[in-house]
mmCIF file of C-alpha atoms in Angstrom:
data_model
loop_
_atom_site.group_PDB
_atom_site.id
_atom_site.type_symbol
_atom_site.label_atom_id
_atom_site.label_comp_id
_atom_site.label_asym_id
_atom_site.label_seq_id
_atom_site.Cartn_x
_atom_site.Cartn_y
_atom_site.Cartn_z
ATOM 1 C CA UNK A 850 -33.168 18.176 48.096
ATOM 2 C CA UNK A 851 -33.739 14.428 47.481
ATOM 3 C CA UNK A 852 -35.386 13.741 50.877
ATOM 4 C CA UNK A 853 -37.291 16.775 49.813
ATOM 5 C CA UNK A 854 -38.570 15.792 46.102
ATOM 6 C CA UNK A 855 -39.534 11.904 47.559
ATOM 7 C CA UNK A 856 -41.744 13.304 49.970
ATOM 8 C CA UNK A 857 -43.371 14.548 47.413
ATOM 9 C CA UNK A 858 -46.714 12.749 46.459
ATOM 10 C CA UNK A 859 -45.951 11.640 42.706
ATOM 11 C CA UNK A 860 -47.691 13.094 40.040
ATOM 12 C CA UNK A 861 -47.695 9.815 37.724
ATOM 13 C CA UNK A 862 -48.573 6.380 38.392
ATOM 14 C CA UNK A 863 -44.954 4.966 38.865
ATOM 15 C CA UNK A 864 -43.472 1.600 39.915
ATOM 16 C CA UNK A 865 -41.700 0.986 43.586
ATOM 17 C CA UNK A 866 -38.190 2.791 42.077
ATOM 18 C CA UNK A 867 -36.723 6.188 43.945
ATOM 19 C CA UNK A 868 -34.775 7.287 41.178
ATOM 20 C CA UNK A 869 -36.891 7.148 38.034
ATOM 21 C CA UNK A 870 -36.972 10.954 38.433
ATOM 22 C CA UNK A 871 -32.496 11.168 38.519
ATOM 23 C CA UNK A 872 -32.345 8.873 35.542
ATOM 24 C CA UNK A 873 -34.457 10.575 33.506
ATOM 25 C CA UNK A 874 -32.424 13.597 33.667
ATOM 26 C CA UNK A 875 -30.046 11.706 32.842
ATOM 27 C CA UNK A 876 -30.805 10.006 30.093
ATOM 28 C CA UNK A 877 -32.244 13.086 28.795
ATOM 29 C CA UNK A 878 -28.766 14.827 28.701
ATOM 30 C CA UNK A 879 -27.803 11.922 26.771
ATOM 31 C CA UNK A 880 -29.864 12.021 24.221
ATOM 32 C CA UNK A 881 -30.222 16.054 23.333
ATOM 33 C CA UNK A 882 -26.370 15.906 22.993
ATOM 34 C CA UNK A 883 -26.538 13.694 21.069
ATOM 35 C CA UNK A 884 -29.053 14.754 18.932
ATOM 36 C CA UNK A 885 -27.403 17.926 18.508
ATOM 37 C CA UNK A 886 -23.875 17.361 18.559
ATOM 38 C CA UNK A 887 -24.865 15.036 15.475
ATOM 39 C CA UNK A 888 -27.191 17.010 13.584
ATOM 40 C CA UNK A 889 -25.025 19.836 13.114
ATOM 41 C CA UNK A 890 -22.406 17.385 11.221
ATOM 42 C CA UNK A 891 -25.102 17.068 8.416
ATOM 43 C CA UNK A 892 -27.392 20.420 9.071
ATOM 44 C CA UNK A 893 -27.000 22.892 5.980
ATOM 45 C CA UNK A 894 -26.247 26.094 8.035
ATOM 46 C CA UNK A 895 -29.151 27.862 6.674
ATOM 47 C CA UNK A 896 -30.878 25.403 9.437
ATOM 48 C CA UNK A 897 -31.105 24.847 12.978
ATOM 49 C CA UNK A 898 -28.472 21.908 13.973
ATOM 50 C CA UNK A 899 -31.354 20.814 16.895
ATOM 51 C CA UNK A 900 -35.168 22.438 17.135
ATOM 52 C CA UNK A 901 -37.257 22.822 20.305
ATOM 53 C CA UNK A 902 -39.569 20.388 19.726
ATOM 54 C CA UNK A 903 -36.859 17.270 20.864
ATOM 55 C CA UNK A 904 -36.836 18.584 24.269
ATOM 56 C CA UNK A 905 -40.296 17.739 24.381
ATOM 57 C CA UNK A 906 -39.984 14.494 22.925
ATOM 58 C CA UNK A 907 -37.353 13.629 25.313
ATOM 59 C CA UNK A 908 -39.197 13.829 28.422
ATOM 60 C CA UNK A 909 -41.595 11.550 27.307
ATOM 61 C CA UNK A 910 -38.456 8.937 26.011
ATOM 62 C CA UNK A 911 -36.699 9.263 29.115
ATOM 63 C CA UNK A 912 -39.912 9.612 31.875
ATOM 64 C CA UNK A 913 -42.972 8.582 30.330
ATOM 65 C CA UNK A 914 -40.971 4.308 28.328
ATOM 66 C CA UNK A 915 -43.918 2.628 29.087
ATOM 67 C CA UNK A 916 -46.360 5.945 27.315
ATOM 68 C CA UNK A 917 -48.261 4.891 23.458
ATOM 69 C CA UNK A 918 -46.847 8.645 23.092
ATOM 70 C CA UNK A 919 -43.493 7.901 23.684
ATOM 71 C CA UNK A 920 -43.031 5.027 21.143
ATOM 72 C CA UNK A 921 -40.257 5.226 18.479
ATOM 73 C CA UNK A 922 -42.757 5.462 15.865
ATOM 74 C CA UNK A 923 -44.764 8.285 16.823
ATOM 75 C CA UNK A 924 -41.524 10.131 18.116
ATOM 76 C CA UNK A 925 -40.148 9.765 14.642
ATOM 77 C CA UNK A 926 -43.819 10.038 12.400
ATOM 78 C CA UNK A 927 -45.326 12.187 14.160
ATOM 79 C CA UNK A 928 -42.334 14.885 14.546
ATOM 80 C CA UNK A 929 -41.740 14.709 10.520
ATOM 81 C CA UNK A 930 -45.083 14.338 9.531
ATOM 82 C CA UNK A 931 -46.287 17.956 11.759
ATOM 83 C CA UNK A 932 -43.047 19.391 10.936
ATOM 84 C CA UNK A 933 -44.224 18.876 7.385
ATOM 85 C CA UNK A 934 -47.930 19.995 7.827
ATOM 86 C CA UNK A 935 -46.310 22.878 9.626
ATOM 87 C CA UNK A 936 -43.381 22.859 6.088
ATOM 88 C CA UNK A 937 -46.700 23.673 4.045
ATOM 89 C CA UNK A 938 -49.001 25.510 6.098
ATOM 90 C CA UNK A 939 -45.961 28.011 5.950
ATOM 91 C CA UNK A 940 -45.661 28.731 2.457
ATOM 92 C CA UNK A 941 -49.509 28.641 1.388
ATOM 93 C CA UNK A 942 -50.980 30.845 4.477
ATOM 94 C CA UNK A 943 -48.979 34.192 4.855
ATOM 95 C CA UNK A 944 -50.732 35.550 8.424
ATOM 96 C CA UNK A 945 -48.317 33.590 10.728
ATOM 97 C CA UNK A 946 -51.328 33.855 13.326
ATOM 98 C CA UNK A 947 -53.457 31.808 11.830
ATOM 99 C CA UNK A 948 -50.529 29.664 9.733
ATOM 100 C CA UNK A 949 -50.314 28.619 13.258
ATOM 101 C CA UNK A 950 -53.763 27.331 14.127
ATOM 102 C CA UNK A 951 -54.036 25.733 11.031
ATOM 103 C CA UNK A 952 -50.777 24.014 11.488
ATOM 104 C CA UNK A 953 -50.936 22.684 15.385
ATOM 105 C CA UNK A 954 -55.125 21.537 14.089
ATOM 106 C CA UNK A 955 -53.346 19.786 10.266
ATOM 107 C CA UNK A 956 -50.744 18.085 13.195
ATOM 108 C CA UNK A 957 -53.348 16.805 15.170
ATOM 109 C CA UNK A 958 -55.138 15.342 12.918
ATOM 110 C CA UNK A 959 -52.870 13.620 10.861
ATOM 111 C CA UNK A 960 -51.303 11.818 13.194
ATOM 112 C CA UNK A 961 -54.148 10.487 14.842
ATOM 113 C CA UNK A 962 -54.415 9.363 11.884
ATOM 114 C CA UNK A 963 -51.066 7.238 11.529
ATOM 115 C CA UNK A 964 -51.709 6.369 14.899
ATOM 116 C CA UNK A 965 -48.318 8.544 15.640
ATOM 117 C CA UNK A 966 -50.089 10.798 18.504
ATOM 118 C CA UNK A 967 -46.618 13.103 19.715
ATOM 119 C CA UNK A 968 -47.434 15.800 21.880
ATOM 120 C CA UNK A 969 -44.092 17.825 21.106
ATOM 121 C CA UNK A 970 -45.847 17.054 17.330
ATOM 122 C CA UNK A 971 -47.724 20.250 17.452
ATOM 123 C CA UNK A 972 -44.585 22.140 18.721
ATOM 124 C CA UNK A 973 -43.095 20.993 15.387
ATOM 125 C CA UNK A 974 -45.483 22.098 12.862
ATOM 126 C CA UNK A 975 -45.991 25.333 15.214
ATOM 127 C CA UNK A 976 -41.741 25.506 14.743
ATOM 128 C CA UNK A 977 -42.183 25.357 10.979
ATOM 129 C CA UNK A 978 -44.330 28.035 10.922
ATOM 130 C CA UNK A 979 -42.264 30.531 13.120
ATOM 131 C CA UNK A 980 -39.041 29.515 11.584
ATOM 132 C CA UNK A 981 -41.002 29.532 7.963
ATOM 133 C CA UNK A 982 -37.914 27.431 6.622
ATOM 134 C CA UNK A 983 -38.588 28.439 2.694
ATOM 135 C CA UNK A 984 -37.439 32.272 3.041
ATOM 136 C CA UNK A 985 -34.261 30.118 2.896
ATOM 137 C CA UNK A 986 -35.212 28.827 -0.108
ATOM 138 C CA UNK A 987 -37.236 25.711 -1.288
ATOM 139 C CA UNK A 988 -34.563 23.310 -0.437
ATOM 140 C CA UNK A 989 -34.239 24.344 2.748
ATOM 141 C CA UNK A 990 -38.416 23.901 3.664
ATOM 142 C CA UNK A 991 -38.361 20.464 1.927
ATOM 143 C CA UNK A 992 -35.491 19.595 3.997
ATOM 144 C CA UNK A 993 -36.354 21.049 7.198
ATOM 145 C CA UNK A 994 -38.920 18.004 8.461
ATOM 146 C CA UNK A 995 -36.025 15.367 7.848
ATOM 147 C CA UNK A 996 -33.239 17.259 9.091
ATOM 148 C CA UNK A 997 -33.118 18.837 11.120
ATOM 149 C CA UNK A 998 -36.449 17.202 12.788
ATOM 150 C CA UNK A 999 -36.574 13.859 11.624
ATOM 151 C CA UNK A 1000 -32.829 13.224 12.348
ATOM 152 C CA UNK A 1001 -33.400 14.662 16.023
ATOM 153 C CA UNK A 1002 -36.377 12.019 16.565
ATOM 154 C CA UNK A 1003 -34.229 9.102 14.889
ATOM 155 C CA UNK A 1004 -31.057 10.066 16.770
ATOM 156 C CA UNK A 1005 -33.137 10.434 20.284
ATOM 157 C CA UNK A 1006 -34.709 7.007 20.135
ATOM 158 C CA UNK A 1007 -31.732 5.195 19.266
ATOM 159 C CA UNK A 1008 -29.931 6.497 22.834
ATOM 160 C CA UNK A 1009 -32.965 5.942 23.781
ATOM 161 C CA UNK A 1010 -33.764 1.726 23.636
ATOM 162 C CA UNK A 1011 -29.704 2.211 24.227
ATOM 163 C CA UNK A 1012 -30.167 3.873 27.758
ATOM 164 C CA UNK A 1013 -33.872 2.094 28.747
ATOM 165 C CA UNK A 1014 -31.321 -1.194 28.350
ATOM 166 C CA UNK A 1015 -28.918 -0.507 30.993
ATOM 167 C CA UNK A 1016 -32.107 1.084 33.297
ATOM 168 C CA UNK A 1017 -33.544 -1.957 32.667
ATOM 169 C CA UNK A 1018 -37.127 -0.533 31.539
ATOM 170 C CA UNK A 1019 -38.572 -1.658 28.357
ATOM 171 C CA UNK A 1020 -38.386 0.239 25.443
ATOM 172 C CA UNK A 1021 -39.926 0.310 22.841
ATOM 173 C CA UNK A 1022 -42.426 -0.252 25.633
ATOM 174 C CA UNK A 1023 -44.311 -3.568 25.065
ATOM 175 C CA UNK A 1024 -47.107 -4.200 26.500
ATOM 176 C CA UNK A 1025 -47.833 -7.755 29.012
ATOM 177 C CA UNK A 1026 -51.383 -8.598 28.840
ATOM 178 C CA UNK A 1027 -52.898 -10.459 31.973
ATOM 179 C CA UNK A 1028 -52.558 -13.917 31.946
ATOM 180 C CA UNK A 1029 -56.785 -16.099 31.275
ATOM 181 C CA UNK A 1030 -56.047 -17.644 34.502
ATOM 182 C CA UNK A 1031 -55.269 -14.129 36.537
ATOM 183 C CA UNK A 1032 -58.165 -12.669 34.984
ATOM 184 C CA UNK A 1033 -60.557 -15.350 36.291
ATOM 185 C CA UNK A 1034 -59.363 -15.565 39.146
ATOM 186 C CA UNK A 1035 -59.945 -11.546 39.540
ATOM 187 C CA UNK A 1036 -63.727 -11.814 38.122
ATOM 188 C CA UNK A 1037 -62.254 -9.619 35.577
ATOM 189 C CA UNK A 1038 -62.522 -9.375 31.788
ATOM 190 C CA UNK A 1039 -61.132 -7.548 28.124
ATOM 191 C CA UNK A 1040 -64.211 -6.423 27.785
ATOM 192 C CA UNK A 1041 -65.340 -4.728 31.537
ATOM 193 C CA UNK A 1042 -62.624 -2.606 31.498
ATOM 194 C CA UNK A 1043 -63.394 -1.687 28.202
ATOM 195 C CA UNK A 1044 -66.967 -0.907 29.456
ATOM 196 C CA UNK A 1045 -65.709 1.117 32.154
ATOM 197 C CA UNK A 1046 -63.690 3.340 29.499
ATOM 198 C CA UNK A 1047 -66.361 4.312 27.861
ATOM 199 C CA UNK A 1048 -68.455 5.245 30.449
ATOM 200 C CA UNK A 1049 -65.789 7.880 31.324
ATOM 201 C CA UNK A 1050 -65.896 9.084 28.288
ATOM 202 C CA UNK A 1051 -61.747 9.933 28.247
ATOM 203 C CA UNK A 1052 -58.297 9.191 26.484
ATOM 204 C CA UNK A 1053 -55.623 7.713 28.642
ATOM 205 C CA UNK A 1054 -52.023 7.958 28.454
ATOM 206 C CA UNK A 1055 -52.058 4.061 28.940
ATOM 207 C CA UNK A 1056 -52.609 0.753 26.901
ATOM 208 C CA UNK A 1057 -54.995 -1.748 26.681
ATOM 209 C CA UNK A 1058 -53.410 -4.502 27.506
ATOM 210 C CA UNK A 1059 -51.362 -2.023 30.580
ATOM 211 C CA UNK A 1060 -54.122 -0.754 32.247
ATOM 212 C CA UNK A 1061 -56.140 -4.437 31.990
ATOM 213 C CA UNK A 1062 -53.233 -5.750 33.570
ATOM 214 C CA UNK A 1063 -53.173 -3.237 36.580
ATOM 215 C CA UNK A 1064 -56.202 -3.680 37.621
ATOM 216 C CA UNK A 1065 -55.947 -7.489 37.549
ATOM 217 C CA UNK A 1066 -52.671 -6.859 39.384
ATOM 218 C CA UNK A 1067 -54.216 -4.915 42.015
ATOM 219 C CA UNK A 1068 -57.769 -7.209 42.367
ATOM 220 C CA UNK A 1069 -56.185 -10.192 43.108
ATOM 221 C CA UNK A 1070 -53.993 -8.253 45.708
ATOM 222 C CA UNK A 1071 -57.402 -6.738 47.329
ATOM 223 C CA UNK A 1072 -57.935 -9.827 47.083
ATOM 224 C CA UNK A 1073 -55.373 -11.564 49.032
ATOM 225 C CA UNK A 1074 -55.205 -8.258 51.746
ATOM 226 C CA UNK A 1075 -58.694 -8.991 52.595
ATOM 227 C CA UNK A 1076 -58.692 -13.318 53.092
ATOM 228 C CA UNK A 1077 -55.392 -12.403 55.489
ATOM 229 C CA UNK A 1078 -57.705 -9.212 57.659
ATOM 230 C CA UNK A 1079 -60.420 -12.442 57.680
ATOM 231 C CA UNK A 1080 -57.632 -14.828 58.827
ATOM 232 C CA UNK A 1081 -56.657 -14.969 62.762
ATOM 233 C CA UNK A 1082 -53.700 -14.081 64.242
ATOM 234 C CA UNK A 1083 -53.361 -16.209 66.825
ATOM 235 C CA UNK A 1084 -55.076 -19.960 66.459
ATOM 236 C CA UNK A 1085 -58.293 -20.000 68.410
ATOM 237 C CA UNK A 1086 -57.978 -21.892 71.624
ATOM 238 C CA UNK A 1087 -60.268 -25.211 72.532
ATOM 239 C CA UNK A 1088 -63.593 -24.288 74.261
ATOM 240 C CA UNK A 1089 -62.861 -25.042 78.040
ATOM 241 C CA UNK A 1090 -64.464 -27.735 79.610
ATOM 242 C CA UNK A 1091 -67.671 -27.322 81.443
ATOM 243 C CA UNK A 1092 -67.846 -27.332 85.175
ATOM 244 C CA UNK A 1093 -69.637 -30.051 86.818
ATOM 245 C CA UNK A 1094 -71.788 -28.605 89.229
ATOM 246 C CA UNK A 1095 -70.305 -29.255 92.602
ATOM 247 C CA UNK A 1096 -72.145 -32.307 95.388
ATOM 248 C CA UNK A 1097 -73.953 -30.967 98.265
ATOM 249 C CA UNK A 1098 -71.558 -32.208 101.341
ATOM 250 C CA UNK A 1099 -73.721 -34.482 103.447
ATOM 251 C CA UNK A 1100 -74.848 -32.312 106.562
ATOM 252 C CA UNK A 1101 -73.371 -33.665 109.863
ATOM 253 C CA UNK A 1102 -75.832 -35.282 112.324
#
């Protein structure tokens, strides 16, 4: 099975490790079990020990730890804010279909405004509307964004930090900007990257510093490749000496 998956083209750009998806699965296993067990100790009986959005959060934390959407701030604050919005909407709007749409829309706005955009946050808002914790009392409704959602998120992040220290990847991810010398050698500057992003009119799941460093490294590699191609594989042989015209022999008398 490993050989089968290794032959498939990668869905996302990644480094040279071929076992990242195995480590991501193992990390998610540890994160989900830890979150569910420890939260189950303190959560009231009226609330679940774990919510479904934490499963989506684990995909980002363990499979895409370098993503800005997977950082601790995004995971914890994004889920808590979204769950709180979902609870508030469920208490004000009785129509569940309308409330679900409004809750997810407001959650996206709230996460974007607080720089904590986290895709599973939309699911956290939706879960709050569908689960309707206020039906178990005002106390349960107020507690829901913090326990289980907030505690689940916090425990998942803690497991992620410990796990990625073992597998060698940085989490929380710290973008390493390209050095000034590398930028000058590549002939690429931050303004060039910003101009290219502006022309695409798209949002990409990568930090600006990481994108700039990646482009600089690619440009330097292209320059090295071109230099290698232009350089002759073998030293050229010295030009042969021009042959002198043969001196005609005197004819026999």
